[in-house]
PDB file of C-alpha atoms in Angstrom:
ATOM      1  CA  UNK E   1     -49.735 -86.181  -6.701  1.00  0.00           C
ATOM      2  CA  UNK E   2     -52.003 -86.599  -3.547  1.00  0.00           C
ATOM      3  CA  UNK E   3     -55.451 -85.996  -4.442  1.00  0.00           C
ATOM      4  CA  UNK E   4     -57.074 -83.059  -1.838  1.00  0.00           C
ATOM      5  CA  UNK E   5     -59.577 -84.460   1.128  1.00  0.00           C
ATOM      6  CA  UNK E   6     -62.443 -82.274  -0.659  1.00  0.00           C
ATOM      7  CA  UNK E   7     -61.999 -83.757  -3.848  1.00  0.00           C
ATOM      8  CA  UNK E   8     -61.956 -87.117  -1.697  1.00  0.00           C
ATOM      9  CA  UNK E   9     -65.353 -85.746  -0.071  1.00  0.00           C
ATOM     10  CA  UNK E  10     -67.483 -84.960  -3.466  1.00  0.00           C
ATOM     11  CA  UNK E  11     -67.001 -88.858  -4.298  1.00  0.00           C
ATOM     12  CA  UNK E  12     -70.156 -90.964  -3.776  1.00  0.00           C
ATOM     13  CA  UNK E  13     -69.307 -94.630  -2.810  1.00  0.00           C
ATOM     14  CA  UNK E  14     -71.457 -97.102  -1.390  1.00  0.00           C
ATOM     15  CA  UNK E  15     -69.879 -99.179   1.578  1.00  0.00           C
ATOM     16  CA  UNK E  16     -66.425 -97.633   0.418  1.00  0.00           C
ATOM     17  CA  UNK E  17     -64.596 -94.405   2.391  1.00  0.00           C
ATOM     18  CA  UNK E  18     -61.137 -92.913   0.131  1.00  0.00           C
ATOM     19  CA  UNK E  19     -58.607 -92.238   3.032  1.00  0.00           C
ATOM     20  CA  UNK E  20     -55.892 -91.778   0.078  1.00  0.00           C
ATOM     21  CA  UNK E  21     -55.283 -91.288  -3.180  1.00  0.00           C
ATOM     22  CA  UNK E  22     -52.192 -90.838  -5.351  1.00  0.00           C
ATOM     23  CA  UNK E  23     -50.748 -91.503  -8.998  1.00  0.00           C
ATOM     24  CA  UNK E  24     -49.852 -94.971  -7.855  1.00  0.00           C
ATOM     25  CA  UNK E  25     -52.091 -95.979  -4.729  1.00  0.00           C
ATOM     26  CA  UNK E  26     -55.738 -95.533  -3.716  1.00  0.00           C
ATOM     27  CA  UNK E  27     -56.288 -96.800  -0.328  1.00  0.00           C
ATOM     28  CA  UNK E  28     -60.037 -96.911   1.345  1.00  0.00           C
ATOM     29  CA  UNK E  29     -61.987 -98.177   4.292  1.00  0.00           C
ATOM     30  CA  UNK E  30     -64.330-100.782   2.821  1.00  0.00           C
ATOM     31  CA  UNK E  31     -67.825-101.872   4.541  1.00  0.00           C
ATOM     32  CA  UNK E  32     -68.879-105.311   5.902  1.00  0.00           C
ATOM     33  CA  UNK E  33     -70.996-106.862   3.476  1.00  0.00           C
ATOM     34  CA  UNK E  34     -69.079-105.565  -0.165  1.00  0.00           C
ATOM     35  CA  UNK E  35     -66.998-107.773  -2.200  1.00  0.00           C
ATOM     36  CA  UNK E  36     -63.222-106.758  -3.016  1.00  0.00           C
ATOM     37  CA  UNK E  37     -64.272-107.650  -6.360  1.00  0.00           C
ATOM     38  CA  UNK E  38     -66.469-109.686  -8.577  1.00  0.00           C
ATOM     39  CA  UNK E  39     -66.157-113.805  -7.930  1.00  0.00           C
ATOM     40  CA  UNK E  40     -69.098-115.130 -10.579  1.00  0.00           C
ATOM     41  CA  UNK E  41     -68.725-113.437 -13.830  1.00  0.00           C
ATOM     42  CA  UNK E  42     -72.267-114.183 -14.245  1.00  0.00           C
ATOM     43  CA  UNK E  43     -73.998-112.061 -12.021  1.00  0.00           C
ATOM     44  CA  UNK E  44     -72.884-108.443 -12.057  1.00  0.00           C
ATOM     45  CA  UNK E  45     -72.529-107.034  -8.161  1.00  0.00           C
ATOM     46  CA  UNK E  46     -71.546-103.841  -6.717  1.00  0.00           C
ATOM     47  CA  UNK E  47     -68.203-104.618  -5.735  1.00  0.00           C
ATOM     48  CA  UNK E  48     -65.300-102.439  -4.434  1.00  0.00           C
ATOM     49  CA  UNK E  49     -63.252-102.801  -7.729  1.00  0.00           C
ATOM     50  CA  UNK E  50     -66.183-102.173 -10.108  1.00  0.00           C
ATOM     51  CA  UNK E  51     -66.820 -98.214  -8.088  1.00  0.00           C
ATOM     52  CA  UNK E  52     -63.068 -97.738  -7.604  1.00  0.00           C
ATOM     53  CA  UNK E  53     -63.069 -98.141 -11.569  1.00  0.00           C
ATOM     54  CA  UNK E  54     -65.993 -96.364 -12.275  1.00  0.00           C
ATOM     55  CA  UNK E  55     -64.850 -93.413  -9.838  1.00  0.00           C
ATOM     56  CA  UNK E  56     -61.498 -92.898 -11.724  1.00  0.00           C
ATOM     57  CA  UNK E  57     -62.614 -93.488 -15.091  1.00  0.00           C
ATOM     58  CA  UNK E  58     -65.242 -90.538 -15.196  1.00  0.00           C
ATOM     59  CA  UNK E  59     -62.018 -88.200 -14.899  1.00  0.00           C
ATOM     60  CA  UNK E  60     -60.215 -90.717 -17.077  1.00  0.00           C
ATOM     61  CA  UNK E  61     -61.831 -92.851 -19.100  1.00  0.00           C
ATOM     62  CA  UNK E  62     -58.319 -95.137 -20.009  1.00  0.00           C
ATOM     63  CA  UNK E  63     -57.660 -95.147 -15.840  1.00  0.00           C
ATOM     64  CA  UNK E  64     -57.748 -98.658 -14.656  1.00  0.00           C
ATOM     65  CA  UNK E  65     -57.990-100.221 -10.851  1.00  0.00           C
ATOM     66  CA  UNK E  66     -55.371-103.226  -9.976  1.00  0.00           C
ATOM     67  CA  UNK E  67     -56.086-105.563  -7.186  1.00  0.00           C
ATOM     68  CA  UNK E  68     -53.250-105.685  -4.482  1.00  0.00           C
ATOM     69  CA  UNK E  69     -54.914-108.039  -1.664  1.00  0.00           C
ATOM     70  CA  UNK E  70     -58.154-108.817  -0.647  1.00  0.00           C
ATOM     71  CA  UNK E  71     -60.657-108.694   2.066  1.00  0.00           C
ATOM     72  CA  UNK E  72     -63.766-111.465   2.314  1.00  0.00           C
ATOM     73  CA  UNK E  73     -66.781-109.839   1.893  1.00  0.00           C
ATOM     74  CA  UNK E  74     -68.022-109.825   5.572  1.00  0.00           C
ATOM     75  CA  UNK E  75     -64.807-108.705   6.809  1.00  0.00           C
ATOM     76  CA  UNK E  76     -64.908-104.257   7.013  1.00  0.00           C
ATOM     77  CA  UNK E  77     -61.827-102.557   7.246  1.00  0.00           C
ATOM     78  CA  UNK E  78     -58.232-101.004   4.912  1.00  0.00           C
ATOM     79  CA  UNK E  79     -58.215-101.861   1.748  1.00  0.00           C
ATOM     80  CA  UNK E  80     -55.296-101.400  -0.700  1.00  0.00           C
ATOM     81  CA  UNK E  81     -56.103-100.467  -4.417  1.00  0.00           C
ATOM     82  CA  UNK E  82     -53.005 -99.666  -7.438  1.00  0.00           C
ATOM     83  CA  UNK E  83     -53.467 -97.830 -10.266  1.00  0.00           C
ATOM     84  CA  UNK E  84     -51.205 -99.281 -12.513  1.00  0.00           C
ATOM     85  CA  UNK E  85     -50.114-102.156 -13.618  1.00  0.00           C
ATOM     86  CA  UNK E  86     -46.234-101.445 -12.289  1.00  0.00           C
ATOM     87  CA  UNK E  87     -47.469-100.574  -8.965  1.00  0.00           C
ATOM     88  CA  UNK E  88     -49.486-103.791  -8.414  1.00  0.00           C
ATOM     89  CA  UNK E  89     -46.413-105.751  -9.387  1.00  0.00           C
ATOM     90  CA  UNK E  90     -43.896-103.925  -7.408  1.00  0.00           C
ATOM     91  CA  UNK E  91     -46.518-104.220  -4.268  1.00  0.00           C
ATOM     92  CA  UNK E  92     -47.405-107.652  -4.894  1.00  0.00           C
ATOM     93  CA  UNK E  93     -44.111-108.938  -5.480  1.00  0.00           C
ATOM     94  CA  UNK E  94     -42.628-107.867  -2.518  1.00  0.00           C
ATOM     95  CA  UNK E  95     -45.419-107.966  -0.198  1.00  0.00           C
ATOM     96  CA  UNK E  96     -44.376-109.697   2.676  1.00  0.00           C
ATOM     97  CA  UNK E  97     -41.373-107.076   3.167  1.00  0.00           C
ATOM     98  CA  UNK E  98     -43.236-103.812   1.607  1.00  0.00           C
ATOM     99  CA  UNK E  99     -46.207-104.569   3.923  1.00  0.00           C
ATOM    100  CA  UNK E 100     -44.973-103.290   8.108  1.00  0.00           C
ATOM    101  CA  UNK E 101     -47.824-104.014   9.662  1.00  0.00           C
ATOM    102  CA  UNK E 102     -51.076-105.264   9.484  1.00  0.00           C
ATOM    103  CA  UNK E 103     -53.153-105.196  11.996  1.00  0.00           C
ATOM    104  CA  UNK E 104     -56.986-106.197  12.681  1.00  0.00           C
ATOM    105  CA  UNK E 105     -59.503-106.804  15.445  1.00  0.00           C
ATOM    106  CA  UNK E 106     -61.856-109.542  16.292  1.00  0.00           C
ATOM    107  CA  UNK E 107     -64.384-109.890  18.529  1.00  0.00           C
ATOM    108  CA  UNK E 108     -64.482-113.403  19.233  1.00  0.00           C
ATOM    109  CA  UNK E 109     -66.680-115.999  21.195  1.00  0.00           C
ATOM    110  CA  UNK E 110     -65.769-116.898  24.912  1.00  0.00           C
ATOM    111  CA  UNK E 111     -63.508-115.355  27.576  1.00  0.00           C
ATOM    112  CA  UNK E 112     -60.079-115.651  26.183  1.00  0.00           C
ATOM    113  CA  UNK E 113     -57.526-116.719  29.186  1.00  0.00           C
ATOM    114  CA  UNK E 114     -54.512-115.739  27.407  1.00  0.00           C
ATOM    115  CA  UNK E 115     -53.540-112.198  27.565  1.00  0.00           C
ATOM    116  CA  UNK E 116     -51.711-112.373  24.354  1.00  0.00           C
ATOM    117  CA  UNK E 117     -50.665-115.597  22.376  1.00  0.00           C
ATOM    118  CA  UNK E 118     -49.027-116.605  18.901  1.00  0.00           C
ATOM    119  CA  UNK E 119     -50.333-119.165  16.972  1.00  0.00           C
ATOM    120  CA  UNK E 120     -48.690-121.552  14.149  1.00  0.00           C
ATOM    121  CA  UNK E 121     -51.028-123.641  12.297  1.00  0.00           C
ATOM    122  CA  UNK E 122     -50.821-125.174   8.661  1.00  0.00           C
ATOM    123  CA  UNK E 123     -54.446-124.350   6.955  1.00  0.00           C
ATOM    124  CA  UNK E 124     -55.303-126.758   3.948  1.00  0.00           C
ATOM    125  CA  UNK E 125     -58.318-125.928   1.537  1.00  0.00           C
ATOM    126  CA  UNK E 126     -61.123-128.549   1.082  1.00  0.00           C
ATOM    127  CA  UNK E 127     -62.941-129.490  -1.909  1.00  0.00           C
ATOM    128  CA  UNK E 128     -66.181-127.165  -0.719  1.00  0.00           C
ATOM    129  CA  UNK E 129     -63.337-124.044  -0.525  1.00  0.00           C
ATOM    130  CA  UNK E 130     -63.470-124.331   3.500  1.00  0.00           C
ATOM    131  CA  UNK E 131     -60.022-123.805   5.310  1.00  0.00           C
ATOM    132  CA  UNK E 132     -58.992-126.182   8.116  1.00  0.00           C
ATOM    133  CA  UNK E 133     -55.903-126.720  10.028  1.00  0.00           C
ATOM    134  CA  UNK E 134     -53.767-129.482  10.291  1.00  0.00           C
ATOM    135  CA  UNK E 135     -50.635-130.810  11.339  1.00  0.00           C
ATOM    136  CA  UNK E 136     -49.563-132.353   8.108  1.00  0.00           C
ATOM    137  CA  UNK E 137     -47.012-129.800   6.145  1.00  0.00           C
ATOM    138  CA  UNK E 138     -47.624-131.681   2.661  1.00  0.00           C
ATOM    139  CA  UNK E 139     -51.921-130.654   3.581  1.00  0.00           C
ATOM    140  CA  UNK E 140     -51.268-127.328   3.848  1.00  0.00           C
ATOM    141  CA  UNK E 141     -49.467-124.160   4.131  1.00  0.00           C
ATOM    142  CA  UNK E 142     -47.990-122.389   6.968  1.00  0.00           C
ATOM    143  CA  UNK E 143     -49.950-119.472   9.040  1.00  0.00           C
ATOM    144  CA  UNK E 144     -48.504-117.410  11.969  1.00  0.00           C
ATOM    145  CA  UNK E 145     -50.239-114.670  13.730  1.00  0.00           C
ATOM    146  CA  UNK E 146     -50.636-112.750  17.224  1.00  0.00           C
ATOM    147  CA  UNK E 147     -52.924-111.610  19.433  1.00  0.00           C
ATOM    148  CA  UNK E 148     -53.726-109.653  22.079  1.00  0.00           C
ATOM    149  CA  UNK E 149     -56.598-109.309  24.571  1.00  0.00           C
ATOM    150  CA  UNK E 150     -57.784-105.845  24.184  1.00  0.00           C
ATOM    151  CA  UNK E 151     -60.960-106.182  26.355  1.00  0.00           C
ATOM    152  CA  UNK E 152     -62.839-109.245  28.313  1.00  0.00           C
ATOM    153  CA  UNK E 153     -66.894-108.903  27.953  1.00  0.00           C
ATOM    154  CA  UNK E 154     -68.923-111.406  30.021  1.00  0.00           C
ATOM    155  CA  UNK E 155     -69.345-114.036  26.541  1.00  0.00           C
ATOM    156  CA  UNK E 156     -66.829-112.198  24.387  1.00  0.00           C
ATOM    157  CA  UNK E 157     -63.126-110.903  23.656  1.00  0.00           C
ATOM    158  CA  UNK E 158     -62.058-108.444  21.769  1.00  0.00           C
ATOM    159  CA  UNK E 159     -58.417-109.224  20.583  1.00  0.00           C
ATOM    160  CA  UNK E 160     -56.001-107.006  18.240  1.00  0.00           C
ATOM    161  CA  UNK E 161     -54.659-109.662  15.863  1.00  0.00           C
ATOM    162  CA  UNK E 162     -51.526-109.071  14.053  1.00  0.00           C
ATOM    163  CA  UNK E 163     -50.753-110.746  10.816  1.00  0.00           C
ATOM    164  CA  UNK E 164     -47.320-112.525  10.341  1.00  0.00           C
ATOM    165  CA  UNK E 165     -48.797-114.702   6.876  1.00  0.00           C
ATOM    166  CA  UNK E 166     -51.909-113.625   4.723  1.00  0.00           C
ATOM    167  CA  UNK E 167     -53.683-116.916   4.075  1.00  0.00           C
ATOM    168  CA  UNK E 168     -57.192-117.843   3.014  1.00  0.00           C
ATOM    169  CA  UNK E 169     -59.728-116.994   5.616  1.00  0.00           C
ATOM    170  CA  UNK E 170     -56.587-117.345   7.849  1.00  0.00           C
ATOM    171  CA  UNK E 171     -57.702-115.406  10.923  1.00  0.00           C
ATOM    172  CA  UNK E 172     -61.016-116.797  11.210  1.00  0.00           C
ATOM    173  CA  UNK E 173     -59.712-120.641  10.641  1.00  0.00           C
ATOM    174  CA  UNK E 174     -56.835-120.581  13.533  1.00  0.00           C
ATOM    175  CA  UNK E 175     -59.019-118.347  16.331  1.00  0.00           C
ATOM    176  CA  UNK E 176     -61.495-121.053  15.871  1.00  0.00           C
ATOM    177  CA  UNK E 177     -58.750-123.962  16.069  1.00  0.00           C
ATOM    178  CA  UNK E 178     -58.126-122.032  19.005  1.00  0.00           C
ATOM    179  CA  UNK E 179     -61.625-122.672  20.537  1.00  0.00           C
ATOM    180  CA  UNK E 180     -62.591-118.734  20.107  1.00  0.00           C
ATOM    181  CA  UNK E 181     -63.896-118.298  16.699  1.00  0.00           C
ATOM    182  CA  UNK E 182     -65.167-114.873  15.940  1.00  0.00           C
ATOM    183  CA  UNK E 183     -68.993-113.724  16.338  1.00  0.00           C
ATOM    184  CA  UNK E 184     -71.043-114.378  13.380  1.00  0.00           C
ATOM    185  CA  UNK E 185     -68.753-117.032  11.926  1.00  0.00           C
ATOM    186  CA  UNK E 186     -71.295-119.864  11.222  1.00  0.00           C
ATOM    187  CA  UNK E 187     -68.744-121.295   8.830  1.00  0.00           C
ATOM    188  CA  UNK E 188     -65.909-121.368  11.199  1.00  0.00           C
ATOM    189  CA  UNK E 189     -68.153-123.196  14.243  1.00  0.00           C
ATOM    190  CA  UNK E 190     -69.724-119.601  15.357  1.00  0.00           C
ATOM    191  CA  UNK E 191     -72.902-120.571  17.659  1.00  0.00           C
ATOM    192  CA  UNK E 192     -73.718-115.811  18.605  1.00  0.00           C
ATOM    193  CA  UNK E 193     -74.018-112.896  16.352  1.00  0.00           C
ATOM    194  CA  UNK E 194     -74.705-110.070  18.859  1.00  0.00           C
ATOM    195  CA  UNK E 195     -73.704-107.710  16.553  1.00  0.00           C
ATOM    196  CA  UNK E 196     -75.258-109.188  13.294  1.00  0.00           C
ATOM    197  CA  UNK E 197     -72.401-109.231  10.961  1.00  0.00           C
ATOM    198  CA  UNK E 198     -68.929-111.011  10.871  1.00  0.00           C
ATOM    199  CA  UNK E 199     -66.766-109.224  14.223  1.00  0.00           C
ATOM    200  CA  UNK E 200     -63.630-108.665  11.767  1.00  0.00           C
ATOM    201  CA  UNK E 201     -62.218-105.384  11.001  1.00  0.00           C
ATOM    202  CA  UNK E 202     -58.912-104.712   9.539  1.00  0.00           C
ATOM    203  CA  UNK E 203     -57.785-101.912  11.431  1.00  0.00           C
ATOM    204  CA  UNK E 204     -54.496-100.515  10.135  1.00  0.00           C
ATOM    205  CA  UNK E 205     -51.997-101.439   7.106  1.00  0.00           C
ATOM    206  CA  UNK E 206     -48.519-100.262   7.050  1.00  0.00           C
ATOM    207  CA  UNK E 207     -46.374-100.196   3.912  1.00  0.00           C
ATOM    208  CA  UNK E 208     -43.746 -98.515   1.460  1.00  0.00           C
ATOM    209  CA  UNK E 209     -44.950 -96.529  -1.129  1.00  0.00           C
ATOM    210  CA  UNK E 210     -44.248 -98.839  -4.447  1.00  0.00           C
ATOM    211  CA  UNK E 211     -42.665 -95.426  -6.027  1.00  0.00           C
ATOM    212  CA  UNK E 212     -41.522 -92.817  -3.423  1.00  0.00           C
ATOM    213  CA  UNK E 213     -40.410 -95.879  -0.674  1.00  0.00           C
ATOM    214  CA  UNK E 214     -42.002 -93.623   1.750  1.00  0.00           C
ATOM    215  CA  UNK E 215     -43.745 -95.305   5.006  1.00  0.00           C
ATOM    216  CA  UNK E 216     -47.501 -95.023   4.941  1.00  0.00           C
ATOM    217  CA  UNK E 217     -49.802 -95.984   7.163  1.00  0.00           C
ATOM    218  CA  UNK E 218     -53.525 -96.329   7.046  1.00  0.00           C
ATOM    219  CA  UNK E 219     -56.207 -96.665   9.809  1.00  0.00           C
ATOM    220  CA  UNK E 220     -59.938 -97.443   9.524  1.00  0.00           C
ATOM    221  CA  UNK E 221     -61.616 -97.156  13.197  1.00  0.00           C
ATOM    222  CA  UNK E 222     -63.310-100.012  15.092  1.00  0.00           C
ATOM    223  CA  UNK E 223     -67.199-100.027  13.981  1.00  0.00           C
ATOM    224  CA  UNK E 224     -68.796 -99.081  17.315  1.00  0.00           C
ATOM    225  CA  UNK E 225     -70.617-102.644  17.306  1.00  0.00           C
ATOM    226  CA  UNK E 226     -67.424-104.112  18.321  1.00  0.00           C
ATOM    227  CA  UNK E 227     -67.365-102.786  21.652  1.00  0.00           C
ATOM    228  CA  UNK E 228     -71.245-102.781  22.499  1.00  0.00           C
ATOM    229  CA  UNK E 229     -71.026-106.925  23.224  1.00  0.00           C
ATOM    230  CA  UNK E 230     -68.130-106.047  25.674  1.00  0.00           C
ATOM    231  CA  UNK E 231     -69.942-104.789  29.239  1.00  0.00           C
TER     232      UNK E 231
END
């Protein structure tokens, strides 16, 4: 059972938009700046799992919210939710093939030359949690995307990436490897922040329904920001 847009309309979120919501699947646009969910069980934050739960526990008080994937806190943009425990395992267990398309942009640094490109890296993890790549397959695990060059500003691109793996921080890590790492990336070797947050955004997500099999696909439109670095 779909739930109706007004229903959708009367909830109050902060940094979170419902663009669906069924028995098995709650999908929203999430905010730059809000956790997926809580990392330090010390300090209780706002996070997107804590008002997902909070939201569908005042009309059921034994509902529960199951993380499918992730998005790092800076990064704005479709989020996938399940509400039950058999949905999260059917989604997360077959990810790679439920999953059609994902697809984000990134406004990154410089004037990329390449009007679309695929890159292959293997990212490794080190003991401060930062991703790297490297050449060495025993370091670290394999990471394929795409890109393409959606517009050339005069110090910045804005590229459409497309995921082929989902790895750690993996879009920001290989653009940067690439010599174009995206605005606002400090970590990742980011020297500009014209528009003052993190220039990631995932865009769209594409999947099969974990119950009905039926093709859904989700779109969260490019913050304005994103193209006011571009003339």
């Amino acid at each position: 059972m779909s739930i109706s847009k007004e229903q959708i309309k009367e909830t109050q979120l902060k940094g979170l938009t419902i663009l669906h919501e069924d028995d098995d699947c709650l999908v929203v646009n999430k905010a730059s700046g809000l956790l997926t969910i809580q990392t330090n069980k010390q300090v209780k934050e706002l996070t997107a799992h804590r008002q997902l739960s909070e939201y569908l526990q005042k009309k059921d008080p034994r509902a529960r919210i199951f993380i499918v994937h992730r998005l790092d806190r800076d990064t704005s943009g479709v989020l996938v939710f399940a509400k039950n425990e058999r949905s999260k395992l059917v989604l997360q267990s077959n990810w790679k093939e439920r999953v059609k398309e994902r697809r984000y942009v990134a406004l990154v640094e410089g004037v990329v030359k390449k009007d679309q490109a695929h890159l292959e890296d293997y990212l490794g993890e080190s003991k401060t949690h930062r991703m790297f790549t490297t050449n060495n397959k025993t370091e670290g695990i394999y990471a394929s995307l795409h890109y393409q060059v959606k517009h050339r500003g005069k110090k910045t691109s804005l590229l459409h990436v497309h995921l082929d793996t989902g790895r750690k921080n993996q879009i920001r890590v290989q653009l940067s490897a690439a010599g174009h790492p995206i605005v606002g990336d400090k970590k990742y070797g980011a020297k500009t922040n014209p528009i003052k947050r993190l220039g990631l955004h995932a865009e769209t997500i594409t999947f099969k329904h974990p119950t009905t099999q039926e093709t859904l696909s989700f779109h969260a439109p490019v913050p304005k920001s994103f193209l006011s670095p571009q003339s």
